[in-house]
Tab-separated table of C-alpha atoms and ligand atoms in Angstrom:
chain	number	residue	atom	x	y	z
F	54	MET	CA	14.426	5.531	21.236
F	55	ALA	CA	11.866	8.923	21.237
F	56	SER	CA	14.770	11.363	20.861
F	57	SER	CA	14.692	13.687	23.868
F	58	ALA	CA	15.765	16.878	20.994
F	59	THR	CA	12.800	18.887	20.391
F	60	ARG	CA	11.371	18.087	17.431
F	61	VAL	CA	9.964	20.487	14.820
F	62	ASP	CA	7.189	20.760	12.218
F	63	LEU	CA	7.934	22.184	9.134
F	64	ASP	CA	7.233	25.614	10.015
F	65	GLY	CA	9.261	25.276	13.130
F	66	LYS	CA	6.620	24.578	15.514
F	67	PRO	CA	7.387	21.648	18.545
F	68	ILE	CA	5.858	18.991	18.044
F	69	THR	CA	3.799	17.393	20.660
F	70	GLY	CA	3.011	13.533	21.379
F	71	ILE	CA	-0.691	12.868	20.324
F	72	THR	CA	-2.820	9.805	20.212
F	73	ILE	CA	-3.438	7.966	17.177
F	74	CYS	CA	-6.184	5.472	16.220
F	75	MET	CA	-4.409	3.314	13.657
F	76	ILE	CA	-7.265	0.987	12.429
F	77	GLY	CA	-5.244	-1.404	10.314
F	78	ALA	CA	-2.002	-1.259	11.973
F	79	GLY	CA	-0.871	-5.474	11.807
F	80	GLY	CA	-0.808	-4.916	8.080
F	81	PHE	CA	2.346	-4.028	6.120
F	82	ILE	CA	1.843	-0.352	5.769
F	83	GLY	CA	1.096	-0.242	9.200
F	84	SER	CA	3.338	-2.286	11.221
F	85	HIS	CA	6.358	0.301	8.894
F	86	LEU	CA	4.141	3.258	9.967
F	87	CYS	CA	3.757	2.112	14.045
F	88	GLU	CA	7.381	0.755	13.926
F	89	LYS	CA	8.426	4.349	13.036
F	90	LEU	CA	6.334	6.700	15.310
F	91	MET	CA	7.824	4.216	18.466
F	92	SER	CA	11.436	4.797	17.319
F	93	GLU	CA	10.724	7.968	16.442
F	94	THR	CA	8.238	9.841	17.715
F	95	PRO	CA	6.522	10.779	21.237
F	96	HIS	CA	3.250	9.677	19.415
F	97	THR	CA	0.677	6.795	20.996
F	98	VAL	CA	-0.718	4.448	19.012
F	99	LEU	CA	-3.919	2.486	19.736
F	100	ALA	CA	-3.137	-0.247	17.014
F	101	VAL	CA	-6.619	-1.876	15.621
F	102	ASP	CA	-6.798	-5.022	13.530
F	103	VAL	CA	-7.411	-8.578	13.355
F	104	TYR	CA	-3.970	-9.211	13.382
F	105	ASN	CA	-1.267	-8.938	14.627
F	106	ASP	CA	2.140	-10.575	14.237
F	107	LYS	CA	3.596	-8.037	12.261
F	108	ILE	CA	3.930	-5.932	15.151
F	109	LYS	CA	4.658	-8.670	17.670
F	110	HIS	CA	8.509	-6.990	17.957
F	111	LEU	CA	6.807	-3.942	18.855
F	112	LEU	CA	3.508	-5.321	21.143
F	113	GLU	CA	6.474	-7.625	22.999
F	114	PRO	CA	8.197	-8.277	25.583
F	115	ASP	CA	7.213	-5.689	27.934
F	116	SER	CA	10.451	-3.873	28.759
F	117	LEU	CA	10.691	-2.447	25.123
F	118	PRO	CA	12.066	1.449	25.043
F	119	TRP	CA	8.232	2.748	23.952
F	120	THR	CA	6.461	0.119	25.917
F	121	GLY	CA	2.702	2.045	26.849
F	122	ARG	CA	2.529	3.814	24.387
F	123	ILE	CA	1.407	1.122	21.682
F	124	GLN	CA	-2.046	-0.713	22.354
F	125	PHE	CA	-3.058	-3.559	20.506
F	126	HIS	CA	-6.856	-3.846	20.100
F	127	ARG	CA	-7.809	-7.061	18.014
F	128	ILE	CA	-11.119	-5.712	16.725
F	129	ASN	CA	-12.968	-6.216	13.487
F	130	ILE	CA	-14.146	-2.873	12.701
F	131	LYS	CA	-17.465	-4.651	10.630
F	132	ASN	CA	-18.797	-5.332	13.990
F	133	ASP	CA	-17.247	-3.729	17.003
F	134	SER	CA	-18.894	-1.452	18.881
F	135	ARG	CA	-15.958	-0.443	21.129
F	136	LEU	CA	-14.425	1.278	17.549
F	137	GLU	CA	-16.332	4.884	17.957
F	138	GLY	CA	-14.610	4.872	21.787
F	139	LEU	CA	-11.219	4.656	20.253
F	140	ILE	CA	-11.692	6.880	17.757
F	141	LYS	CA	-12.994	9.586	20.245
F	142	MET	CA	-9.565	8.775	22.929
F	143	ALA	CA	-7.500	9.910	20.073
F	144	ASP	CA	-6.601	13.030	18.278
F	145	LEU	CA	-6.114	11.266	15.091
F	146	THR	CA	-7.220	8.308	13.249
F	147	ILE	CA	-5.467	6.338	10.499
F	148	ASN	CA	-7.275	4.420	8.542
F	149	LEU	CA	-5.318	1.763	6.554
F	150	ALA	CA	-8.044	-1.403	6.913
F	151	ALA	CA	-9.396	-2.884	3.102
F	152	ILE	CA	-8.773	-5.588	0.762
F	153	CYS	CA	-6.466	-4.800	-1.351
F	154	THR	CA	-4.688	-7.593	-3.037
F	155	PRO	CA	-6.267	-7.833	-7.205
F	156	ALA	CA	-6.502	-11.669	-6.732
F	157	ASP	CA	-9.556	-10.385	-4.878
F	158	TYR	CA	-11.079	-7.673	-6.259
F	159	ASN	CA	-12.749	-10.452	-9.480
F	160	THR	CA	-12.839	-13.117	-7.410
F	161	ARG	CA	-14.809	-11.525	-3.957
F	162	PRO	CA	-16.069	-8.231	-5.466
F	163	LEU	CA	-18.761	-7.655	-2.732
F	164	ASP	CA	-16.195	-8.455	0.117
F	165	THR	CA	-13.618	-5.710	-1.646
F	166	ILE	CA	-16.688	-3.530	-1.687
F	167	TYR	CA	-18.005	-4.121	1.783
F	168	SER	CA	-14.288	-3.454	2.964
F	169	ASN	CA	-13.550	-0.197	0.922
F	170	PHE	CA	-16.703	1.637	0.837
F	171	ILE	CA	-19.399	-0.159	3.310
F	172	ASP	CA	-16.963	-0.781	6.189
F	173	ALA	CA	-14.493	2.324	6.235
F	174	LEU	CA	-18.262	4.647	6.244
F	175	PRO	CA	-18.269	4.459	10.636
F	176	VAL	CA	-14.361	5.481	10.788
F	177	VAL	CA	-15.864	8.214	8.626
F	178	LYS	CA	-18.759	9.261	10.540
F	179	TYR	CA	-17.022	9.014	13.899
F	180	CYS	CA	-14.523	11.357	13.049
F	181	SER	CA	-16.543	14.092	11.265
F	182	GLU	CA	-19.120	13.453	14.535
F	183	ASN	CA	-16.783	14.352	16.664
F	184	ASN	CA	-14.836	16.354	15.107
F	185	LYS	CA	-11.328	14.419	15.226
F	186	ARG	CA	-8.901	14.721	11.889
F	187	LEU	CA	-8.563	11.769	9.408
F	188	ILE	CA	-6.365	10.313	7.210
F	189	HIS	CA	-7.601	8.092	5.211
F	190	PHE	CA	-5.778	5.314	3.001
F	191	SER	CA	-7.059	5.704	-0.825
F	192	THR	CA	-5.550	4.045	-3.612
F	193	CYS	CA	-3.217	5.422	-7.288
F	194	GLU	CA	-6.034	2.604	-8.900
F	195	VAL	CA	-8.926	5.055	-8.749
F	196	TYR	CA	-7.052	7.034	-11.505
F	197	GLY	CA	-7.731	3.973	-13.414
F	198	LYS	CA	-6.358	3.255	-16.446
F	199	THR	CA	-4.565	6.707	-18.526
F	200	ILE	CA	-6.386	8.643	-21.080
F	201	GLY	CA	-3.245	7.683	-23.344
F	202	SER	CA	-4.214	3.881	-23.466
F	203	TYR	CA	-7.147	5.007	-25.689
F	204	LEU	CA	-5.674	6.626	-28.193
F	205	PRO	CA	-4.163	4.271	-31.051
F	206	LYS	CA	-1.096	2.857	-29.911
F	207	ASP	CA	1.284	4.521	-32.842
F	208	SER	CA	-0.341	7.985	-31.923
F	209	PRO	CA	2.537	10.591	-31.400
F	210	LEU	CA	0.428	12.211	-28.580
F	211	ARG	CA	0.508	8.459	-25.724
F	212	GLN	CA	4.210	10.392	-25.727
F	213	ASP	CA	3.040	13.544	-24.676
F	214	PRO	CA	2.937	13.358	-20.056
F	215	ALA	CA	-0.643	15.523	-20.692
F	216	TYR	CA	-2.430	11.777	-21.527
F	217	TYR	CA	-0.506	10.192	-18.709
F	218	ILE	CA	0.479	11.743	-15.597
F	219	LEU	CA	-1.911	11.218	-12.844
F	220	LYS	CA	-2.647	14.601	-10.759
F	221	GLU	CA	-4.740	14.535	-7.989
F	222	ASP	CA	-7.212	18.013	-9.099
F	223	GLU	CA	-7.432	17.297	-12.980
F	224	SER	CA	-6.710	13.807	-14.448
F	225	PRO	CA	-10.063	11.787	-14.648
F	226	CYS	CA	-10.990	8.067	-13.143
F	227	ILE	CA	-10.779	5.319	-16.053
F	228	PHE	CA	-12.138	2.097	-15.280
F	229	GLY	CA	-13.491	-0.350	-17.839
F	230	SER	CA	-16.961	-2.084	-17.536
F	231	ILE	CA	-18.685	-3.032	-14.783
F	232	GLU	CA	-18.242	-6.894	-15.924
F	233	LYS	CA	-14.491	-6.033	-15.426
F	234	GLN	CA	-14.610	-6.635	-11.482
F	235	ARG	CA	-11.509	-5.648	-11.245
F	236	TRP	CA	-12.782	-1.980	-11.175
F	237	SER	CA	-14.945	-3.108	-7.687
F	238	TYR	CA	-11.955	-1.869	-5.329
F	239	ALA	CA	-11.447	1.105	-7.261
F	240	CYS	CA	-14.750	2.365	-7.466
F	241	ALA	CA	-15.391	1.662	-3.767
F	242	LYS	CA	-12.645	3.347	-2.629
F	243	GLN	CA	-13.468	7.074	-5.234
F	244	LEU	CA	-16.807	6.710	-3.825
F	245	ILE	CA	-15.399	6.541	-0.320
F	246	GLU	CA	-12.875	9.242	-1.191
F	247	ARG	CA	-15.634	11.696	-2.335
F	248	LEU	CA	-18.053	10.719	1.252
F	249	ILE	CA	-14.949	12.608	2.679
F	250	TYR	CA	-14.193	15.296	0.997
F	251	ALA	CA	-17.976	15.488	1.100
F	252	GLU	CA	-17.856	15.736	4.800
F	253	GLY	CA	-15.161	18.216	4.506
F	254	ALA	CA	-17.135	20.484	2.193
F	255	GLU	CA	-20.280	19.905	4.432
F	256	ASN	CA	-19.297	19.159	7.957
F	257	GLY	CA	-15.686	20.365	8.188
F	258	LEU	CA	-14.608	17.430	9.033
F	259	GLU	CA	-10.288	17.624	8.724
F	260	PHE	CA	-9.242	15.083	6.393
F	261	THR	CA	-6.288	14.588	4.649
F	262	ILE	CA	-6.674	11.436	1.786
F	263	VAL	CA	-3.105	9.722	0.845
F	264	ARG	CA	-3.066	7.780	-2.453
F	265	PRO	CA	-0.035	5.484	-2.279
F	266	PHE	CA	1.610	4.182	-5.559
F	267	ASN	CA	3.126	0.871	-5.502
F	268	TRP	CA	4.966	0.434	-1.925
F	269	ILE	CA	7.331	-2.383	-1.825
F	270	GLY	CA	9.225	-3.738	1.109
F	271	PRO	CA	9.833	-5.791	4.253
F	272	ARG	CA	6.905	-7.966	5.405
F	273	MET	CA	4.883	-7.136	1.696
F	274	ASP	CA	1.897	-9.665	2.015
F	275	PHE	CA	3.096	-13.159	2.192
F	276	ILE	CA	5.074	-16.185	0.831
F	277	PRO	CA	2.262	-18.593	0.111
F	278	GLY	CA	2.185	-22.314	1.709
F	279	ILE	CA	5.006	-20.420	4.799
F	280	ASP	CA	2.689	-17.849	6.298
F	281	GLY	CA	-0.152	-17.322	4.193
F	282	PRO	CA	-2.328	-19.742	2.380
F	283	SER	CA	-1.052	-22.210	-0.348
F	284	GLU	CA	-3.895	-21.382	-2.920
F	285	GLY	CA	-2.851	-17.352	-2.183
F	286	VAL	CA	-1.885	-14.717	-4.436
F	287	PRO	CA	-0.347	-11.805	-2.917
F	288	ARG	CA	0.390	-8.535	-4.813
F	289	VAL	CA	3.425	-9.045	-7.565
F	290	LEU	CA	6.406	-8.573	-5.060
F	291	ALA	CA	5.353	-11.088	-2.833
F	292	CYS	CA	4.762	-13.243	-6.086
F	293	PHE	CA	7.821	-12.526	-7.763
F	294	SER	CA	10.117	-13.796	-4.384
F	295	ASN	CA	7.817	-16.342	-3.587
F	296	ASN	CA	8.793	-17.728	-6.950
F	297	LEU	CA	12.148	-17.097	-6.711
F	298	LEU	CA	12.501	-18.702	-3.591
F	299	ARG	CA	11.072	-21.926	-5.010
F	300	ARG	CA	13.310	-21.794	-7.956
F	301	GLU	CA	10.393	-21.427	-10.138
F	302	PRO	CA	10.175	-19.153	-13.387
F	303	LEU	CA	8.336	-15.615	-12.373
F	304	LYS	CA	4.819	-15.297	-14.245
F	305	LEU	CA	4.077	-12.609	-16.000
F	306	VAL	CA	0.330	-11.694	-16.597
F	307	ASP	CA	-0.895	-10.605	-20.198
F	308	GLY	CA	3.589	-10.687	-21.220
F	309	GLY	CA	4.596	-8.330	-17.931
F	310	GLU	CA	3.491	-5.011	-20.128
F	311	SER	CA	1.414	-3.065	-17.767
F	312	GLN	CA	3.830	-0.387	-16.132
F	313	ARG	CA	4.089	0.363	-12.604
F	314	THR	CA	6.002	3.151	-10.771
F	315	PHE	CA	7.225	1.810	-7.502
F	316	ILE	CA	8.656	3.365	-4.211
F	317	TYR	CA	10.205	2.087	-1.021
F	318	ILE	CA	8.358	1.740	1.751
F	319	LYS	CA	10.395	3.789	4.543
F	320	ASP	CA	9.823	7.188	1.593
F	321	ALA	CA	6.986	6.659	1.944
F	322	ILE	CA	6.629	6.256	5.247
F	323	GLU	CA	8.893	10.018	5.767
F	324	ALA	CA	5.893	11.077	3.652
F	325	VAL	CA	2.695	9.593	5.843
F	326	MET	CA	5.046	10.932	9.043
F	327	LEU	CA	4.895	14.645	7.519
F	328	MET	CA	1.177	14.443	7.119
F	329	ILE	CA	0.596	13.665	10.810
F	330	GLU	CA	2.910	16.287	12.332
F	331	ASN	CA	1.893	18.825	10.017
F	332	PRO	CA	-1.704	19.337	9.382
F	333	ALA	CA	-2.212	22.757	8.511
F	334	ARG	CA	-0.413	21.710	5.618
F	335	ALA	CA	-1.871	18.394	5.088
F	336	ASN	CA	-5.737	19.074	5.794
F	337	GLY	CA	-8.018	19.190	3.189
F	338	HIS	CA	-5.479	17.731	0.717
F	339	ILE	CA	-5.495	14.839	-1.661
F	340	PHE	CA	-1.651	13.136	-2.186
F	341	ASN	CA	-0.249	11.041	-4.473
F	342	VAL	CA	2.453	9.097	-2.940
F	343	GLY	CA	5.056	7.323	-5.087
F	344	ASN	CA	8.434	7.406	-6.954
F	345	PRO	CA	8.201	8.638	-10.706
F	346	ASN	CA	11.613	7.794	-11.193
F	347	ASN	CA	11.196	4.141	-10.250
F	348	GLU	CA	9.061	3.673	-13.274
F	349	VAL	CA	9.746	-0.379	-15.179
F	350	THR	CA	7.499	-2.710	-17.122
F	351	VAL	CA	6.446	-6.081	-14.968
F	352	ARG	CA	8.693	-8.072	-17.604
F	353	GLN	CA	11.270	-5.267	-16.823
F	354	LEU	CA	10.902	-5.564	-12.725
F	355	ALA	CA	10.922	-9.531	-13.331
F	356	GLU	CA	14.102	-9.158	-14.932
F	357	MET	CA	15.666	-6.578	-11.806
F	358	MET	CA	14.594	-9.116	-9.067
F	359	THR	CA	16.512	-11.925	-10.856
F	360	LYS	CA	19.365	-9.699	-10.804
F	361	VAL	CA	18.858	-8.954	-7.402
F	362	TYR	CA	17.405	-12.187	-5.793
F	363	SER	CA	20.978	-13.763	-7.457
F	364	LYS	CA	23.169	-11.339	-5.981
F	365	VAL	CA	22.029	-11.613	-2.492
F	366	SER	CA	21.322	-15.547	-2.466
F	367	GLY	CA	24.375	-15.919	-4.268
F	368	GLU	CA	22.522	-18.452	-6.316
F	369	PRO	CA	22.704	-18.652	-10.316
F	370	SER	CA	19.552	-17.314	-11.909
F	371	ILE	CA	17.438	-20.282	-13.474
F	372	ASP	CA	17.865	-21.346	-17.027
F	373	SER	CA	14.544	-19.838	-17.961
F	374	PRO	CA	13.502	-17.413	-15.601
F	375	THR	CA	10.436	-15.854	-16.722
F	376	ILE	CA	6.947	-17.000	-18.131
F	377	ASP	CA	3.840	-15.731	-19.879
F	378	VAL	CA	0.552	-16.504	-18.430
F	379	SER	CA	-3.194	-15.057	-19.843
F	380	SER	CA	-4.460	-13.050	-16.578
F	381	LYS	CA	-7.691	-15.078	-17.220
F	382	GLU	CA	-5.858	-17.983	-16.125
F	383	PHE	CA	-3.500	-16.085	-13.307
F	384	TYR	CA	-6.176	-14.003	-11.800
F	385	GLY	CA	-10.024	-15.924	-13.691
F	386	GLU	CA	-12.849	-13.949	-15.386
F	387	GLY	CA	-13.128	-10.516	-15.120
F	388	TYR	CA	-9.700	-9.647	-14.394
F	389	ASP	CA	-8.544	-5.871	-16.298
F	390	ASP	CA	-5.400	-3.843	-15.515
F	391	SER	CA	-4.238	-0.061	-15.063
F	392	ASP	CA	-1.794	0.524	-18.099
F	393	LYS	CA	0.495	3.213	-16.368
F	394	ARG	CA	0.721	4.735	-12.822
F	395	ILE	CA	3.114	7.647	-12.695
F	396	PRO	CA	2.392	10.496	-9.984
F	397	ASP	CA	2.583	14.014	-10.457
F	398	MET	CA	3.896	15.357	-7.436
F	399	THR	CA	3.237	19.269	-7.507
F	400	ILE	CA	0.766	18.726	-4.556
F	401	ILE	CA	2.802	16.555	-2.427
F	402	ASN	CA	6.115	19.005	-3.203
F	403	LYS	CA	4.101	22.480	-2.308
F	404	GLN	CA	2.504	21.081	1.156
F	405	LEU	CA	5.248	18.915	2.647
F	406	GLY	CA	8.365	19.301	0.409
F	407	TRP	CA	8.385	15.578	0.241
F	408	ASN	CA	10.572	13.059	-2.399
F	409	PRO	CA	11.349	9.873	-2.493
F	410	LYS	CA	14.970	9.119	-2.453
F	411	THR	CA	15.619	5.242	-2.746
F	412	SER	CA	16.662	3.700	-6.510
F	413	LEU	CA	14.855	0.641	-7.171
F	414	TRP	CA	17.568	-1.466	-7.463
F	415	ASP	CA	18.377	-0.427	-4.003
F	416	LEU	CA	15.126	-0.885	-2.662
F	417	LEU	CA	14.320	-3.869	-4.257
F	418	GLU	CA	18.014	-5.034	-2.988
F	419	SER	CA	17.369	-4.332	0.741
F	420	THR	CA	13.694	-6.506	0.246
F	421	LEU	CA	15.176	-8.859	-1.353
F	422	THR	CA	17.923	-9.573	1.400
F	423	TYR	CA	14.986	-9.601	3.815
F	424	GLN	CA	12.811	-11.952	1.693
F	425	HIS	CA	15.823	-14.138	1.897
F	426	ARG	CA	17.014	-13.994	5.071
F	427	THR	CA	13.231	-14.468	6.846
F	428	TYR	CA	11.859	-17.014	3.643
F	429	ALA	CA	14.349	-19.047	2.613
F	430	GLU	CA	14.976	-21.709	5.396
F	431	ALA	CA	11.226	-22.251	5.394
F	432	ILE	CA	10.871	-23.049	1.634
F	433	LYS	CA	13.794	-26.056	1.570
F	434	GLN	CA	12.272	-27.742	4.729
F	435	ALA	CA	8.902	-27.260	2.714
F	436	ILE	CA	9.981	-28.111	-0.814
F	437	ALA	CA	12.273	-31.151	1.832
F	438	LYS	CA	8.947	-32.567	3.047
F	439	PRO	CA	7.362	-35.645	1.941
F	440	ILE	CA	4.103	-35.127	0.629
F	441	ALA	CA	1.158	-36.431	2.718
F	442	SER	CA	-0.042	-39.755	0.569
W	772	NAD	N1	0.804	-1.149	-0.318
W	772	NAD	C1	0.716	-0.157	-1.415
W	772	NAD	O1	1.280	-0.107	-2.334
W	772	NAD	C2	-0.954	0.227	-1.207
W	772	NAD	C3	-0.932	0.669	-2.571
W	772	NAD	C4	-2.703	1.424	-3.301
W	772	NAD	C5	-3.325	1.882	-1.648
W	772	NAD	N2	-2.725	0.834	-1.049
W	772	NAD	C6	-4.198	1.145	0.849
W	772	NAD	O2	-3.063	1.457	2.171
W	772	NAD	C7	-4.355	0.636	2.466
W	772	NAD	C8	-2.774	-0.436	3.349
W	772	NAD	O3	-2.520	-1.326	2.290
W	772	NAD	P1	-1.002	-2.367	3.125
W	772	NAD	O4	-0.770	-2.567	1.708
W	772	NAD	O5	-0.819	-2.247	4.566
W	772	NAD	O6	-2.438	-3.836	3.051
W	772	NAD	P2	-2.379	-4.822	4.229
W	772	NAD	O7	-3.333	-6.219	3.711
W	772	NAD	O8	-0.840	-5.127	4.357
W	772	NAD	O9	-2.747	-4.231	5.409
W	772	NAD	C9	-4.097	-3.901	5.397
W	772	NAD	C10	-4.643	-4.217	7.297
W	772	NAD	O10	-5.812	-3.932	7.336
W	772	NAD	C11	-6.804	-5.179	8.079
W	772	NAD	N3	-7.942	-5.472	8.113
W	772	NAD	C12	-8.848	-5.802	6.771
W	772	NAD	N4	-10.091	-5.623	7.459
W	772	NAD	C13	-10.261	-5.091	8.421
W	772	NAD	C14	-11.121	-5.235	9.695
W	772	NAD	N5	-12.665	-5.501	8.850
W	772	NAD	N6	-10.951	-5.014	10.909
W	772	NAD	C15	-10.020	-4.400	11.256
W	772	NAD	N7	-8.927	-4.385	10.382
W	772	NAD	C16	-8.446	-4.643	8.690
W	772	NAD	C17	-5.932	-6.226	7.237
W	772	NAD	O11	-5.958	-7.330	8.822
W	772	NAD	C18	-4.534	-5.825	7.397
W	772	NAD	O12	-3.595	-6.389	8.754
W	772	NAD	C19	-4.994	-0.157	1.818
W	772	NAD	O13	-6.582	0.585	2.568
W	772	NAD	C20	-4.589	-0.202	0.528
W	772	NAD	O14	-5.485	-0.545	-0.581
W	772	NAD	C21	-1.485	0.192	-0.429
W	773	LIG	O1	3.074	-12.990	-10.368
W	773	LIG	C1	2.383	-12.002	-10.753
W	773	LIG	C2	1.673	-10.725	-10.511
W	773	LIG	C3	0.979	-9.926	-10.729
W	773	LIG	N1	1.985	-9.418	-12.072
W	773	LIG	C4	1.324	-8.029	-12.699
W	773	LIG	O2	2.047	-7.097	-11.931
W	773	LIG	C5	1.020	-5.944	-11.686
W	773	LIG	C6	1.267	-5.061	-10.744
W	773	LIG	O3	0.497	-6.170	-9.586
W	773	LIG	P1	-0.117	-5.966	-7.907
W	773	LIG	O4	1.164	-5.445	-7.222
W	773	LIG	O5	-0.297	-7.760	-7.264
W	773	LIG	O6	-0.877	-4.535	-7.866
W	773	LIG	P2	-1.757	-3.519	-8.974
W	773	LIG	O7	-0.233	-2.678	-9.276
W	773	LIG	O8	-2.146	-4.089	-10.004
W	773	LIG	O9	-2.923	-3.184	-8.215
W	773	LIG	C7	-2.269	-2.458	-6.517
W	773	LIG	O10	-2.199	-1.122	-6.461
W	773	LIG	C8	-1.765	-0.541	-5.783
W	773	LIG	C9	-3.280	-1.462	-4.732
W	773	LIG	O11	-4.283	-0.461	-4.662
W	773	LIG	C10	-2.695	-1.448	-3.698
W	773	LIG	O12	-1.225	-2.183	-3.116
W	773	LIG	C11	-3.337	-3.061	-5.869
W	773	LIG	O13	-4.773	-2.442	-6.194
W	773	LIG	C12	0.180	-6.285	-12.535
W	773	LIG	O14	0.113	-5.894	-13.770
W	773	LIG	C13	-0.329	-7.975	-12.588
W	773	LIG	O15	-0.915	-8.105	-13.578
W	773	LIG	C14	2.565	-10.557	-12.765
W	773	LIG	O16	2.689	-10.357	-13.657
W	773	LIG	N2	2.518	-11.366	-12.223
């Protein structure tokens, strides 16, 4: 229920209700953002997506306290003339729509480039032409590889933060060669960032760009064969959850040496809320949103998830909990990887005073409790079902 006490922004001014056109509202991040907007604010959401399974609980039944403040529009933004009308009706547009699973970048590079660049173009254009504010979701992948990754393995400079901390206004974007189609996504996201920035500079578009650093939590992606295709490859949290639920070894791509910082979705949503409600502080900025304190290698993530899952499910882990696979075998030709991703937090700290709170252990505990509660029974039944001959 939206609080009846007057809510104020970071400068002490009362926050009044606005209308938000949220594109990609039915996805992982969109579903958490809609939930937060409905339960804690007076804002109205025009939720645009091709799917709504992850926000069904916010749309039905009609007796929900926020009924009337959220409307779902089943629209594919590739080819639907209703989009401009919805953007015109809103005060703010948030664009989350994208193909954003690495298994697609090198196997469906055209769809990836179209989704992350071409399909986002009309959204930018309509916002600019109609003087509407835009919050666009980019990615930490625009940084690509670190400068440090090009130094000799034994170089002491690899320990120097100047060679690996990722800063919005200083770090270069370092991608692999064109046949490494992994970078089709990062490159498309970089170009749309540049276009939005140029619309700001030349035509006065009010924009904020978000670069999420591996946000994870409940409702992320799908469990293959349960609520997504059996052969589908989701992002690492869902891949490892699927392995744990099925009591299979977790697959470590190229030894699981890549490093990531993981942030709890609920911490990250707090940052987006500050951007929504403090336009004067957020406009014109690109923000890293991540948790620099939660860095692990993918191997360490697998080990921690194995321990946490054993705790929340009450089942002992299997004898060989991980197995190494090559990236070619797992993702196919043209895969490449970001070696290390630590966000610099200076800009978001200065503009919005935001910091993440949740440790990796705690966020895995709540997320894997959700995964176990949501999927364990369905997996048991799927495994028990005889395969049709
Ligand atoms: N989750 C993360 O850690 C993370 C990290 C970096 C960047 N991002 C970016 O954040 C955004 C949201 O990510 P997510 O994790 O919620 O992904 P998601 O796949 O769960 O959500 C994306 C949503 O967009 C919708 N969509 C895609 N194409 C569409 C179209 N043509 N028309 C209408 N709807 C369409 C999808 O149906 C989906 O519901 C993406 O732009 C992604 O690149 C996310
Ligand atoms: O079974 C698996 C699955 C993955 N890996 C490795 O884990 C690393 C992280 O993989 P993933 O979460 O799928 O994605 P990335 O971090 O590489 O890329 C994402 O970052 C942000 C975003 O833009 C959107 O979410 C997306 O591009 C990676 O090293 C995999 O190889 C594994 O070992 N086993």
